[in-house]
PDB file of N, CA, C, O and CB in Angstrom:
ATOM      1  N   UNK A   1     185.924  31.839  70.853  1.00  0.00           N
ATOM      2  CA  UNK A   1     185.939  31.948  69.546  1.00  0.00           C
ATOM      3  C   UNK A   1     187.481  32.144  70.119  1.00  0.00           C
ATOM      4  O   UNK A   1     187.809  32.310  71.294  1.00  0.00           O
ATOM      5  CB  UNK A   1     184.929  33.083  68.590  1.00  0.00           C
ATOM      6  N   UNK A   2     188.610  32.054  68.567  1.00  0.00           N
ATOM      7  CA  UNK A   2     189.757  32.445  68.806  1.00  0.00           C
ATOM      8  C   UNK A   2     189.858  33.808  69.208  1.00  0.00           C
ATOM      9  O   UNK A   2     188.873  34.395  69.656  1.00  0.00           O
ATOM     10  CB  UNK A   2     190.451  32.185  67.836  1.00  0.00           C
ATOM     11  N   UNK A   3     191.214  34.481  69.060  1.00  0.00           N
ATOM     12  CA  UNK A   3     191.682  35.752  69.104  1.00  0.00           C
ATOM     13  C   UNK A   3     191.327  35.795  67.669  1.00  0.00           C
ATOM     14  O   UNK A   3     190.126  36.043  67.557  1.00  0.00           O
ATOM     15  CB  UNK A   3     193.204  36.069  69.631  1.00  0.00           C
ATOM     16  N   UNK A   4     192.110  35.598  66.162  1.00  0.00           N
ATOM     17  CA  UNK A   4     192.226  35.950  65.009  1.00  0.00           C
ATOM     18  C   UNK A   4     190.618  35.574  64.392  1.00  0.00           C
ATOM     19  O   UNK A   4     190.282  36.182  63.376  1.00  0.00           O
ATOM     20  CB  UNK A   4     193.542  35.231  64.382  1.00  0.00           C
ATOM     21  N   UNK A   5     189.618  34.563  65.014  1.00  0.00           N
ATOM     22  CA  UNK A   5     188.419  34.789  64.982  1.00  0.00           C
ATOM     23  C   UNK A   5     187.361  36.366  64.935  1.00  0.00           C
ATOM     24  O   UNK A   5     186.598  36.974  64.184  1.00  0.00           O
ATOM     25  CB  UNK A   5     188.287  34.077  65.953  1.00  0.00           C
ATOM     26  N   UNK A   6     187.966  36.442  66.288  1.00  0.00           N
ATOM     27  CA  UNK A   6     187.001  37.430  66.523  1.00  0.00           C
ATOM     28  C   UNK A   6     187.904  38.815  66.428  1.00  0.00           C
ATOM     29  O   UNK A   6     187.496  39.774  67.082  1.00  0.00           O
ATOM     30  CB  UNK A   6     186.210  37.172  68.007  1.00  0.00           C
ATOM     31  N   UNK A   7     189.023  38.953  65.700  1.00  0.00           N
ATOM     32  CA  UNK A   7     189.438  39.950  65.158  1.00  0.00           C
ATOM     33  C   UNK A   7     189.063  40.200  63.378  1.00  0.00           C
ATOM     34  O   UNK A   7     188.737  41.226  62.781  1.00  0.00           O
ATOM     35  CB  UNK A   7     190.833  39.831  65.535  1.00  0.00           C
ATOM     36  N   UNK A   8     189.245  38.991  62.961  1.00  0.00           N
ATOM     37  CA  UNK A   8     187.997  38.948  61.765  1.00  0.00           C
ATOM     38  C   UNK A   8     186.991  39.953  61.520  1.00  0.00           C
ATOM     39  O   UNK A   8     186.960  40.993  60.863  1.00  0.00           O
ATOM     40  CB  UNK A   8     187.124  37.857  61.975  1.00  0.00           C
ATOM     41  N   UNK A   9     185.954  39.150  62.454  1.00  0.00           N
ATOM     42  CA  UNK A   9     184.469  39.280  63.202  1.00  0.00           C
ATOM     43  C   UNK A   9     184.166  40.675  63.370  1.00  0.00           C
ATOM     44  O   UNK A   9     183.018  41.097  63.226  1.00  0.00           O
ATOM     45  CB  UNK A   9     184.384  38.587  64.720  1.00  0.00           C
ATOM     46  N   UNK A  10     185.675  41.814  63.830  1.00  0.00           N
ATOM     47  CA  UNK A  10     185.220  42.835  64.185  1.00  0.00           C
ATOM     48  C   UNK A  10     185.755  43.443  62.698  1.00  0.00           C
ATOM     49  O   UNK A  10     185.242  44.466  62.244  1.00  0.00           O
ATOM     50  CB  UNK A  10     185.681  43.370  65.671  1.00  0.00           C
ATOM     51  N   UNK A  11     186.606  42.876  62.130  1.00  0.00           N
ATOM     52  CA  UNK A  11     187.509  43.481  60.587  1.00  0.00           C
ATOM     53  C   UNK A  11     186.109  44.139  60.004  1.00  0.00           C
ATOM     54  O   UNK A  11     185.750  45.281  59.719  1.00  0.00           O
ATOM     55  CB  UNK A  11     188.393  41.902  59.186  1.00  0.00           C
ATOM     56  N   UNK A  12     185.423  42.647  59.971  1.00  0.00           N
ATOM     57  CA  UNK A  12     184.145  42.673  59.311  1.00  0.00           C
ATOM     58  C   UNK A  12     183.052  43.937  59.771  1.00  0.00           C
ATOM     59  O   UNK A  12     182.359  44.597  58.998  1.00  0.00           O
ATOM     60  CB  UNK A  12     183.516  41.242  59.610  1.00  0.00           C
ATOM     61  N   UNK A  13     183.125  44.070  61.392  1.00  0.00           N
ATOM     62  CA  UNK A  13     182.235  45.250  61.425  1.00  0.00           C
ATOM     63  C   UNK A  13     182.249  46.704  61.666  1.00  0.00           C
ATOM     64  O   UNK A  13     181.383  47.522  61.975  1.00  0.00           O
ATOM     65  CB  UNK A  13     181.584  45.007  62.077  1.00  0.00           C
ATOM     66  N   UNK A  14     183.865  46.777  61.358  1.00  0.00           N
ATOM     67  CA  UNK A  14     184.986  48.462  60.354  1.00  0.00           C
ATOM     68  C   UNK A  14     184.208  48.377  59.285  1.00  0.00           C
ATOM     69  O   UNK A  14     183.523  49.395  59.192  1.00  0.00           O
ATOM     70  CB  UNK A  14     187.143  48.311  59.654  1.00  0.00           C
ATOM     71  N   UNK A  15     183.851  47.003  57.757  1.00  0.00           N
ATOM     72  CA  UNK A  15     183.556  47.639  57.077  1.00  0.00           C
ATOM     73  C   UNK A  15     182.330  47.864  56.481  1.00  0.00           C
ATOM     74  O   UNK A  15     182.012  48.300  55.375  1.00  0.00           O
ATOM     75  CB  UNK A  15     184.184  47.495  56.596  1.00  0.00           C
ATOM     76  N   UNK A  16     181.434  47.309  57.858  1.00  0.00           N
ATOM     77  CA  UNK A  16     180.369  47.476  57.835  1.00  0.00           C
ATOM     78  C   UNK A  16     179.586  48.319  57.857  1.00  0.00           C
ATOM     79  O   UNK A  16     178.475  48.500  57.358  1.00  0.00           O
ATOM     80  CB  UNK A  16     180.175  47.091  58.259  1.00  0.00           C
ATOM     81  N   UNK A  17     180.859  49.349  59.074  1.00  0.00           N
ATOM     82  CA  UNK A  17     180.283  51.084  60.033  1.00  0.00           C
ATOM     83  C   UNK A  17     181.334  51.627  58.850  1.00  0.00           C
ATOM     84  O   UNK A  17     180.955  52.798  58.833  1.00  0.00           O
ATOM     85  CB  UNK A  17     180.887  51.586  62.463  1.00  0.00           C
ATOM     86  N   UNK A  18     181.846  51.598  58.368  1.00  0.00           N
ATOM     87  CA  UNK A  18     182.264  52.091  56.890  1.00  0.00           C
ATOM     88  C   UNK A  18     181.302  52.232  55.839  1.00  0.00           C
ATOM     89  O   UNK A  18     181.007  53.332  55.374  1.00  0.00           O
ATOM     90  CB  UNK A  18     183.203  51.209  56.307  1.00  0.00           C
ATOM     91  N   UNK A  19     180.865  51.287  55.500  1.00  0.00           N
ATOM     92  CA  UNK A  19     179.784  51.287  53.859  1.00  0.00           C
ATOM     93  C   UNK A  19     178.570  52.190  54.462  1.00  0.00           C
ATOM     94  O   UNK A  19     177.880  52.936  53.767  1.00  0.00           O
ATOM     95  CB  UNK A  19     178.963  49.257  53.171  1.00  0.00           C
ATOM     96  N   UNK A  20     178.459  52.053  55.497  1.00  0.00           N
ATOM     97  CA  UNK A  20     177.128  52.516  55.912  1.00  0.00           C
ATOM     98  C   UNK A  20     177.370  54.010  56.967  1.00  0.00           C
ATOM     99  O   UNK A  20     176.703  54.197  57.985  1.00  0.00           O
ATOM    100  CB  UNK A  20     176.317  51.094  56.801  1.00  0.00           C
ATOM    101  N   UNK A  21     178.272  54.809  56.552  1.00  0.00           N
ATOM    102  CA  UNK A  21     179.023  55.939  56.368  1.00  0.00           C
ATOM    103  C   UNK A  21     178.929  56.947  57.731  1.00  0.00           C
ATOM    104  O   UNK A  21     178.906  58.135  58.054  1.00  0.00           O
ATOM    105  CB  UNK A  21     178.495  56.623  55.024  1.00  0.00           C
ATOM    106  N   UNK A  22     178.881  55.120  58.466  1.00  0.00           N
ATOM    107  CA  UNK A  22     178.921  56.276  59.945  1.00  0.00           C
ATOM    108  C   UNK A  22     180.248  57.312  60.516  1.00  0.00           C
ATOM    109  O   UNK A  22     181.443  57.435  60.251  1.00  0.00           O
ATOM    110  CB  UNK A  22     178.734  55.244  61.345  1.00  0.00           C
ATOM    111  N   UNK A  23     179.516  57.787  61.207  1.00  0.00           N
ATOM    112  CA  UNK A  23     181.079  59.017  61.421  1.00  0.00           C
ATOM    113  C   UNK A  23     181.977  58.626  62.234  1.00  0.00           C
ATOM    114  O   UNK A  23     182.066  57.920  63.239  1.00  0.00           O
ATOM    115  CB  UNK A  23     180.849  60.556  62.102  1.00  0.00           C
ATOM    116  N   UNK A  24     182.712  59.329  61.483  1.00  0.00           N
ATOM    117  CA  UNK A  24     184.308  58.481  61.705  1.00  0.00           C
ATOM    118  C   UNK A  24     184.595  58.301  63.180  1.00  0.00           C
ATOM    119  O   UNK A  24     185.224  57.299  63.518  1.00  0.00           O
ATOM    120  CB  UNK A  24     185.764  59.432  61.058  1.00  0.00           C
ATOM    121  N   UNK A  25     184.138  59.301  64.226  1.00  0.00           N
ATOM    122  CA  UNK A  25     184.804  59.190  65.199  1.00  0.00           C
ATOM    123  C   UNK A  25     184.249  57.580  66.178  1.00  0.00           C
ATOM    124  O   UNK A  25     184.962  56.793  66.800  1.00  0.00           O
ATOM    125  CB  UNK A  25     184.633  60.693  65.882  1.00  0.00           C
ATOM    126  N   UNK A  26     183.200  57.568  66.033  1.00  0.00           N
ATOM    127  CA  UNK A  26     182.266  56.506  65.793  1.00  0.00           C
ATOM    128  C   UNK A  26     182.727  55.179  65.491  1.00  0.00           C
ATOM    129  O   UNK A  26     182.448  54.228  66.220  1.00  0.00           O
ATOM    130  CB  UNK A  26     181.485  56.849  64.814  1.00  0.00           C
ATOM    131  N   UNK A  27     183.811  55.011  63.855  1.00  0.00           N
ATOM    132  CA  UNK A  27     184.461  54.298  63.499  1.00  0.00           C
ATOM    133  C   UNK A  27     185.427  54.360  64.691  1.00  0.00           C
ATOM    134  O   UNK A  27     185.169  53.479  65.511  1.00  0.00           O
ATOM    135  CB  UNK A  27     184.790  54.512  62.228  1.00  0.00           C
ATOM    136  N   UNK A  28     186.589  55.238  65.067  1.00  0.00           N
ATOM    137  CA  UNK A  28     187.692  54.926  66.061  1.00  0.00           C
ATOM    138  C   UNK A  28     187.157  54.354  67.035  1.00  0.00           C
ATOM    139  O   UNK A  28     187.441  53.194  67.337  1.00  0.00           O
ATOM    140  CB  UNK A  28     188.451  55.994  66.564  1.00  0.00           C
ATOM    141  N   UNK A  29     186.113  55.235  67.820  1.00  0.00           N
ATOM    142  CA  UNK A  29     185.251  54.447  69.193  1.00  0.00           C
ATOM    143  C   UNK A  29     185.820  52.827  69.267  1.00  0.00           C
ATOM    144  O   UNK A  29     186.499  52.212  70.088  1.00  0.00           O
ATOM    145  CB  UNK A  29     183.193  54.384  68.858  1.00  0.00           C
ATOM    146  N   UNK A  30     184.943  52.350  67.504  1.00  0.00           N
ATOM    147  CA  UNK A  30     184.679  51.194  67.809  1.00  0.00           C
ATOM    148  C   UNK A  30     185.833  50.401  67.408  1.00  0.00           C
ATOM    149  O   UNK A  30     185.878  49.283  67.922  1.00  0.00           O
ATOM    150  CB  UNK A  30     183.494  50.824  67.300  1.00  0.00           C
ATOM    151  N   UNK A  31     186.931  50.765  66.482  1.00  0.00           N
ATOM    152  CA  UNK A  31     188.041  50.178  66.311  1.00  0.00           C
ATOM    153  C   UNK A  31     188.821  50.054  68.079  1.00  0.00           C
ATOM    154  O   UNK A  31     189.544  49.142  68.481  1.00  0.00           O
ATOM    155  CB  UNK A  31     188.867  51.133  65.072  1.00  0.00           C
ATOM    156  N   UNK A  32     188.478  50.981  68.659  1.00  0.00           N
ATOM    157  CA  UNK A  32     189.694  51.144  69.532  1.00  0.00           C
ATOM    158  C   UNK A  32     188.462  49.793  70.839  1.00  0.00           C
ATOM    159  O   UNK A  32     189.186  49.037  71.486  1.00  0.00           O
ATOM    160  CB  UNK A  32     190.238  53.520  70.161  1.00  0.00           C
ATOM    161  N   UNK A  33     187.993  49.734  70.921  1.00  0.00           N
ATOM    162  CA  UNK A  33     186.594  48.972  71.793  1.00  0.00           C
ATOM    163  C   UNK A  33     187.153  47.285  71.059  1.00  0.00           C
ATOM    164  O   UNK A  33     187.703  46.495  71.825  1.00  0.00           O
ATOM    165  CB  UNK A  33     184.314  49.766  71.062  1.00  0.00           C
ATOM    166  N   UNK A  34     186.962  46.935  69.727  1.00  0.00           N
ATOM    167  CA  UNK A  34     187.228  46.263  69.416  1.00  0.00           C
ATOM    168  C   UNK A  34     188.795  45.638  69.689  1.00  0.00           C
ATOM    169  O   UNK A  34     188.994  44.847  70.611  1.00  0.00           O
ATOM    170  CB  UNK A  34     186.752  46.545  68.574  1.00  0.00           C
ATOM    171  N   UNK A  35     189.564  45.959  69.040  1.00  0.00           N
ATOM    172  CA  UNK A  35     191.156  45.718  69.128  1.00  0.00           C
ATOM    173  C   UNK A  35     191.682  46.206  70.505  1.00  0.00           C
ATOM    174  O   UNK A  35     192.870  46.528  70.478  1.00  0.00           O
ATOM    175  CB  UNK A  35     191.996  46.568  67.905  1.00  0.00           C
ATOM    176  N   UNK A  36     191.200  46.304  71.430  1.00  0.00           N
ATOM    177  CA  UNK A  36     191.801  46.363  72.900  1.00  0.00           C
ATOM    178  C   UNK A  36     191.671  44.775  73.338  1.00  0.00           C
ATOM    179  O   UNK A  36     190.941  43.933  72.816  1.00  0.00           O
ATOM    180  CB  UNK A  36     190.837  47.519  74.049  1.00  0.00           C
ATOM    181  N   UNK A  37     192.655  44.590  74.528  1.00  0.00           N
ATOM    182  CA  UNK A  37     192.367  42.896  74.790  1.00  0.00           C
ATOM    183  C   UNK A  37     193.149  43.067  76.428  1.00  0.00           C
ATOM    184  O   UNK A  37     193.786  44.090  76.680  1.00  0.00           O
ATOM    185  CB  UNK A  37     193.424  41.447  73.310  1.00  0.00           C
ATOM    186  N   UNK A  38     193.070  42.455  76.988  1.00  0.00           N
ATOM    187  CA  UNK A  38     194.149  42.417  78.210  1.00  0.00           C
ATOM    188  C   UNK A  38     195.459  42.551  77.476  1.00  0.00           C
ATOM    189  O   UNK A  38     196.050  43.467  78.048  1.00  0.00           O
ATOM    190  CB  UNK A  38     194.133  40.928  79.188  1.00  0.00           C
ATOM    191  N   UNK A  39     196.195  42.098  76.505  1.00  0.00           N
ATOM    192  CA  UNK A  39     197.529  42.497  76.017  1.00  0.00           C
ATOM    193  C   UNK A  39     197.995  43.563  75.398  1.00  0.00           C
ATOM    194  O   UNK A  39     199.123  44.054  75.349  1.00  0.00           O
ATOM    195  CB  UNK A  39     197.876  41.799  75.354  1.00  0.00           C
ATOM    196  N   UNK A  40     196.612  43.968  74.760  1.00  0.00           N
ATOM    197  CA  UNK A  40     196.731  44.854  73.865  1.00  0.00           C
ATOM    198  C   UNK A  40     195.831  46.615  74.287  1.00  0.00           C
ATOM    199  O   UNK A  40     194.769  46.768  74.891  1.00  0.00           O
ATOM    200  CB  UNK A  40     196.150  43.966  72.541  1.00  0.00           C
ATOM    201  N   UNK A  41     196.650  47.568  73.762  1.00  0.00           N
ATOM    202  CA  UNK A  41     195.852  48.251  74.515  1.00  0.00           C
ATOM    203  C   UNK A  41     196.616  49.212  73.160  1.00  0.00           C
ATOM    204  O   UNK A  41     197.767  49.390  72.759  1.00  0.00           O
ATOM    205  CB  UNK A  41     195.946  48.414  76.426  1.00  0.00           C
ATOM    206  N   UNK A  42     194.844  49.811  72.651  1.00  0.00           N
ATOM    207  CA  UNK A  42     195.314  50.768  71.182  1.00  0.00           C
ATOM    208  C   UNK A  42     194.739  52.046  72.191  1.00  0.00           C
ATOM    209  O   UNK A  42     194.032  52.241  73.180  1.00  0.00           O
ATOM    210  CB  UNK A  42     194.236  50.405  69.132  1.00  0.00           C
ATOM    211  N   UNK A  43     195.591  52.765  71.172  1.00  0.00           N
ATOM    212  CA  UNK A  43     195.617  54.197  71.324  1.00  0.00           C
ATOM    213  C   UNK A  43     194.866  54.816  70.246  1.00  0.00           C
ATOM    214  O   UNK A  43     194.348  54.179  69.329  1.00  0.00           O
ATOM    215  CB  UNK A  43     196.992  54.726  71.357  1.00  0.00           C
ATOM    216  N   UNK A  44     194.801  56.697  70.452  1.00  0.00           N
ATOM    217  CA  UNK A  44     194.385  57.044  68.944  1.00  0.00           C
ATOM    218  C   UNK A  44     195.248  57.046  67.333  1.00  0.00           C
ATOM    219  O   UNK A  44     194.941  56.970  66.144  1.00  0.00           O
ATOM    220  CB  UNK A  44     194.005  58.388  69.134  1.00  0.00           C
ATOM    221  N   UNK A  45     196.267  57.159  68.018  1.00  0.00           N
ATOM    222  CA  UNK A  45     196.419  56.748  66.912  1.00  0.00           C
ATOM    223  C   UNK A  45     196.715  55.640  66.316  1.00  0.00           C
ATOM    224  O   UNK A  45     196.846  55.705  65.093  1.00  0.00           O
ATOM    225  CB  UNK A  45     196.916  57.251  66.632  1.00  0.00           C
ATOM    226  N   UNK A  46     196.879  54.512  66.891  1.00  0.00           N
ATOM    227  CA  UNK A  46     196.723  53.130  66.555  1.00  0.00           C
ATOM    228  C   UNK A  46     195.237  52.388  65.762  1.00  0.00           C
ATOM    229  O   UNK A  46     195.112  51.450  64.974  1.00  0.00           O
ATOM    230  CB  UNK A  46     196.944  52.528  67.920  1.00  0.00           C
ATOM    231  N   UNK A  47     194.254  53.329  66.415  1.00  0.00           N
ATOM    232  CA  UNK A  47     193.025  52.919  66.059  1.00  0.00           C
ATOM    233  C   UNK A  47     192.474  53.900  65.008  1.00  0.00           C
ATOM    234  O   UNK A  47     191.367  53.781  64.484  1.00  0.00           O
ATOM    235  CB  UNK A  47     192.169  52.794  67.261  1.00  0.00           C
ATOM    236  N   UNK A  48     193.616  55.168  64.678  1.00  0.00           N
ATOM    237  CA  UNK A  48     194.020  56.064  63.171  1.00  0.00           C
ATOM    238  C   UNK A  48     193.951  54.889  61.925  1.00  0.00           C
ATOM    239  O   UNK A  48     193.258  54.770  60.915  1.00  0.00           O
ATOM    240  CB  UNK A  48     195.968  56.855  63.230  1.00  0.00           C
ATOM    241  N   UNK A  49     195.201  53.978  62.635  1.00  0.00           N
ATOM    242  CA  UNK A  49     196.153  53.095  61.403  1.00  0.00           C
ATOM    243  C   UNK A  49     195.341  52.270  61.102  1.00  0.00           C
ATOM    244  O   UNK A  49     195.300  51.886  59.933  1.00  0.00           O
ATOM    245  CB  UNK A  49     197.570  52.290  61.741  1.00  0.00           C
ATOM    246  N   UNK A  50     194.139  51.569  62.410  1.00  0.00           N
ATOM    247  CA  UNK A  50     193.477  50.671  61.986  1.00  0.00           C
ATOM    248  C   UNK A  50     192.226  50.962  60.849  1.00  0.00           C
ATOM    249  O   UNK A  50     191.838  50.340  59.860  1.00  0.00           O
ATOM    250  CB  UNK A  50     193.111  50.134  63.127  1.00  0.00           C
ATOM    251  N   UNK A  51     191.791  52.264  61.529  1.00  0.00           N
ATOM    252  CA  UNK A  51     190.414  52.345  60.545  1.00  0.00           C
ATOM    253  C   UNK A  51     191.179  52.406  59.018  1.00  0.00           C
ATOM    254  O   UNK A  51     190.719  51.985  57.956  1.00  0.00           O
ATOM    255  CB  UNK A  51     189.256  54.024  60.897  1.00  0.00           C
ATOM    256  N   UNK A  52     192.390  53.015  59.233  1.00  0.00           N
ATOM    257  CA  UNK A  52     193.017  53.777  57.736  1.00  0.00           C
ATOM    258  C   UNK A  52     193.053  52.202  56.909  1.00  0.00           C
ATOM    259  O   UNK A  52     192.600  51.819  55.830  1.00  0.00           O
ATOM    260  CB  UNK A  52     195.095  54.790  57.922  1.00  0.00           C
ATOM    261  N   UNK A  53     193.801  51.564  57.967  1.00  0.00           N
ATOM    262  CA  UNK A  53     193.698  50.028  56.646  1.00  0.00           C
ATOM    263  C   UNK A  53     192.477  49.521  56.429  1.00  0.00           C
ATOM    264  O   UNK A  53     192.169  49.288  55.260  1.00  0.00           O
ATOM    265  CB  UNK A  53     194.495  48.503  57.075  1.00  0.00           C
ATOM    266  N   UNK A  54     191.657  49.282  57.348  1.00  0.00           N
ATOM    267  CA  UNK A  54     190.209  48.647  56.664  1.00  0.00           C
ATOM    268  C   UNK A  54     189.789  50.331  55.985  1.00  0.00           C
ATOM    269  O   UNK A  54     189.034  49.962  55.085  1.00  0.00           O
ATOM    270  CB  UNK A  54     188.691  47.782  58.220  1.00  0.00           C
ATOM    271  N   UNK A  55     189.804  51.214  55.921  1.00  0.00           N
ATOM    272  CA  UNK A  55     189.183  52.086  54.632  1.00  0.00           C
ATOM    273  C   UNK A  55     189.824  51.571  53.574  1.00  0.00           C
ATOM    274  O   UNK A  55     189.170  51.571  52.530  1.00  0.00           O
ATOM    275  CB  UNK A  55     189.409  53.723  54.610  1.00  0.00           C
ATOM    276  N   UNK A  56     191.162  51.029  53.523  1.00  0.00           N
ATOM    277  CA  UNK A  56     191.854  50.266  52.150  1.00  0.00           C
ATOM    278  C   UNK A  56     191.680  49.391  52.085  1.00  0.00           C
ATOM    279  O   UNK A  56     191.766  49.019  50.915  1.00  0.00           O
ATOM    280  CB  UNK A  56     193.012  50.142  51.834  1.00  0.00           C
ATOM    281  N   UNK A  57     191.325  48.319  53.033  1.00  0.00           N
ATOM    282  CA  UNK A  57     190.738  46.982  51.991  1.00  0.00           C
ATOM    283  C   UNK A  57     189.406  46.262  52.357  1.00  0.00           C
ATOM    284  O   UNK A  57     189.092  45.074  52.432  1.00  0.00           O
ATOM    285  CB  UNK A  57     191.848  45.678  51.992  1.00  0.00           C
ATOM    286  N   UNK A  58     188.794  47.347  52.542  1.00  0.00           N
ATOM    287  CA  UNK A  58     186.912  48.019  52.273  1.00  0.00           C
ATOM    288  C   UNK A  58     186.359  47.531  51.590  1.00  0.00           C
ATOM    289  O   UNK A  58     185.200  47.882  51.370  1.00  0.00           O
ATOM    290  CB  UNK A  58     186.486  49.326  51.738  1.00  0.00           C
TER     291      UNK A  58
END
């Protein structure tokens, strides 16, 4: 799977978690895990931005 395809799958997973009403801390943890890679480090502030973006787009 390419990085882009993986990111799309993980974004969809975040949308699902938000739609299911998952705990905010759990969604943040998922965002951190989903988008951290060898080249990218996701800190708590970035995880908040990822979740805010997912919330707006889902």
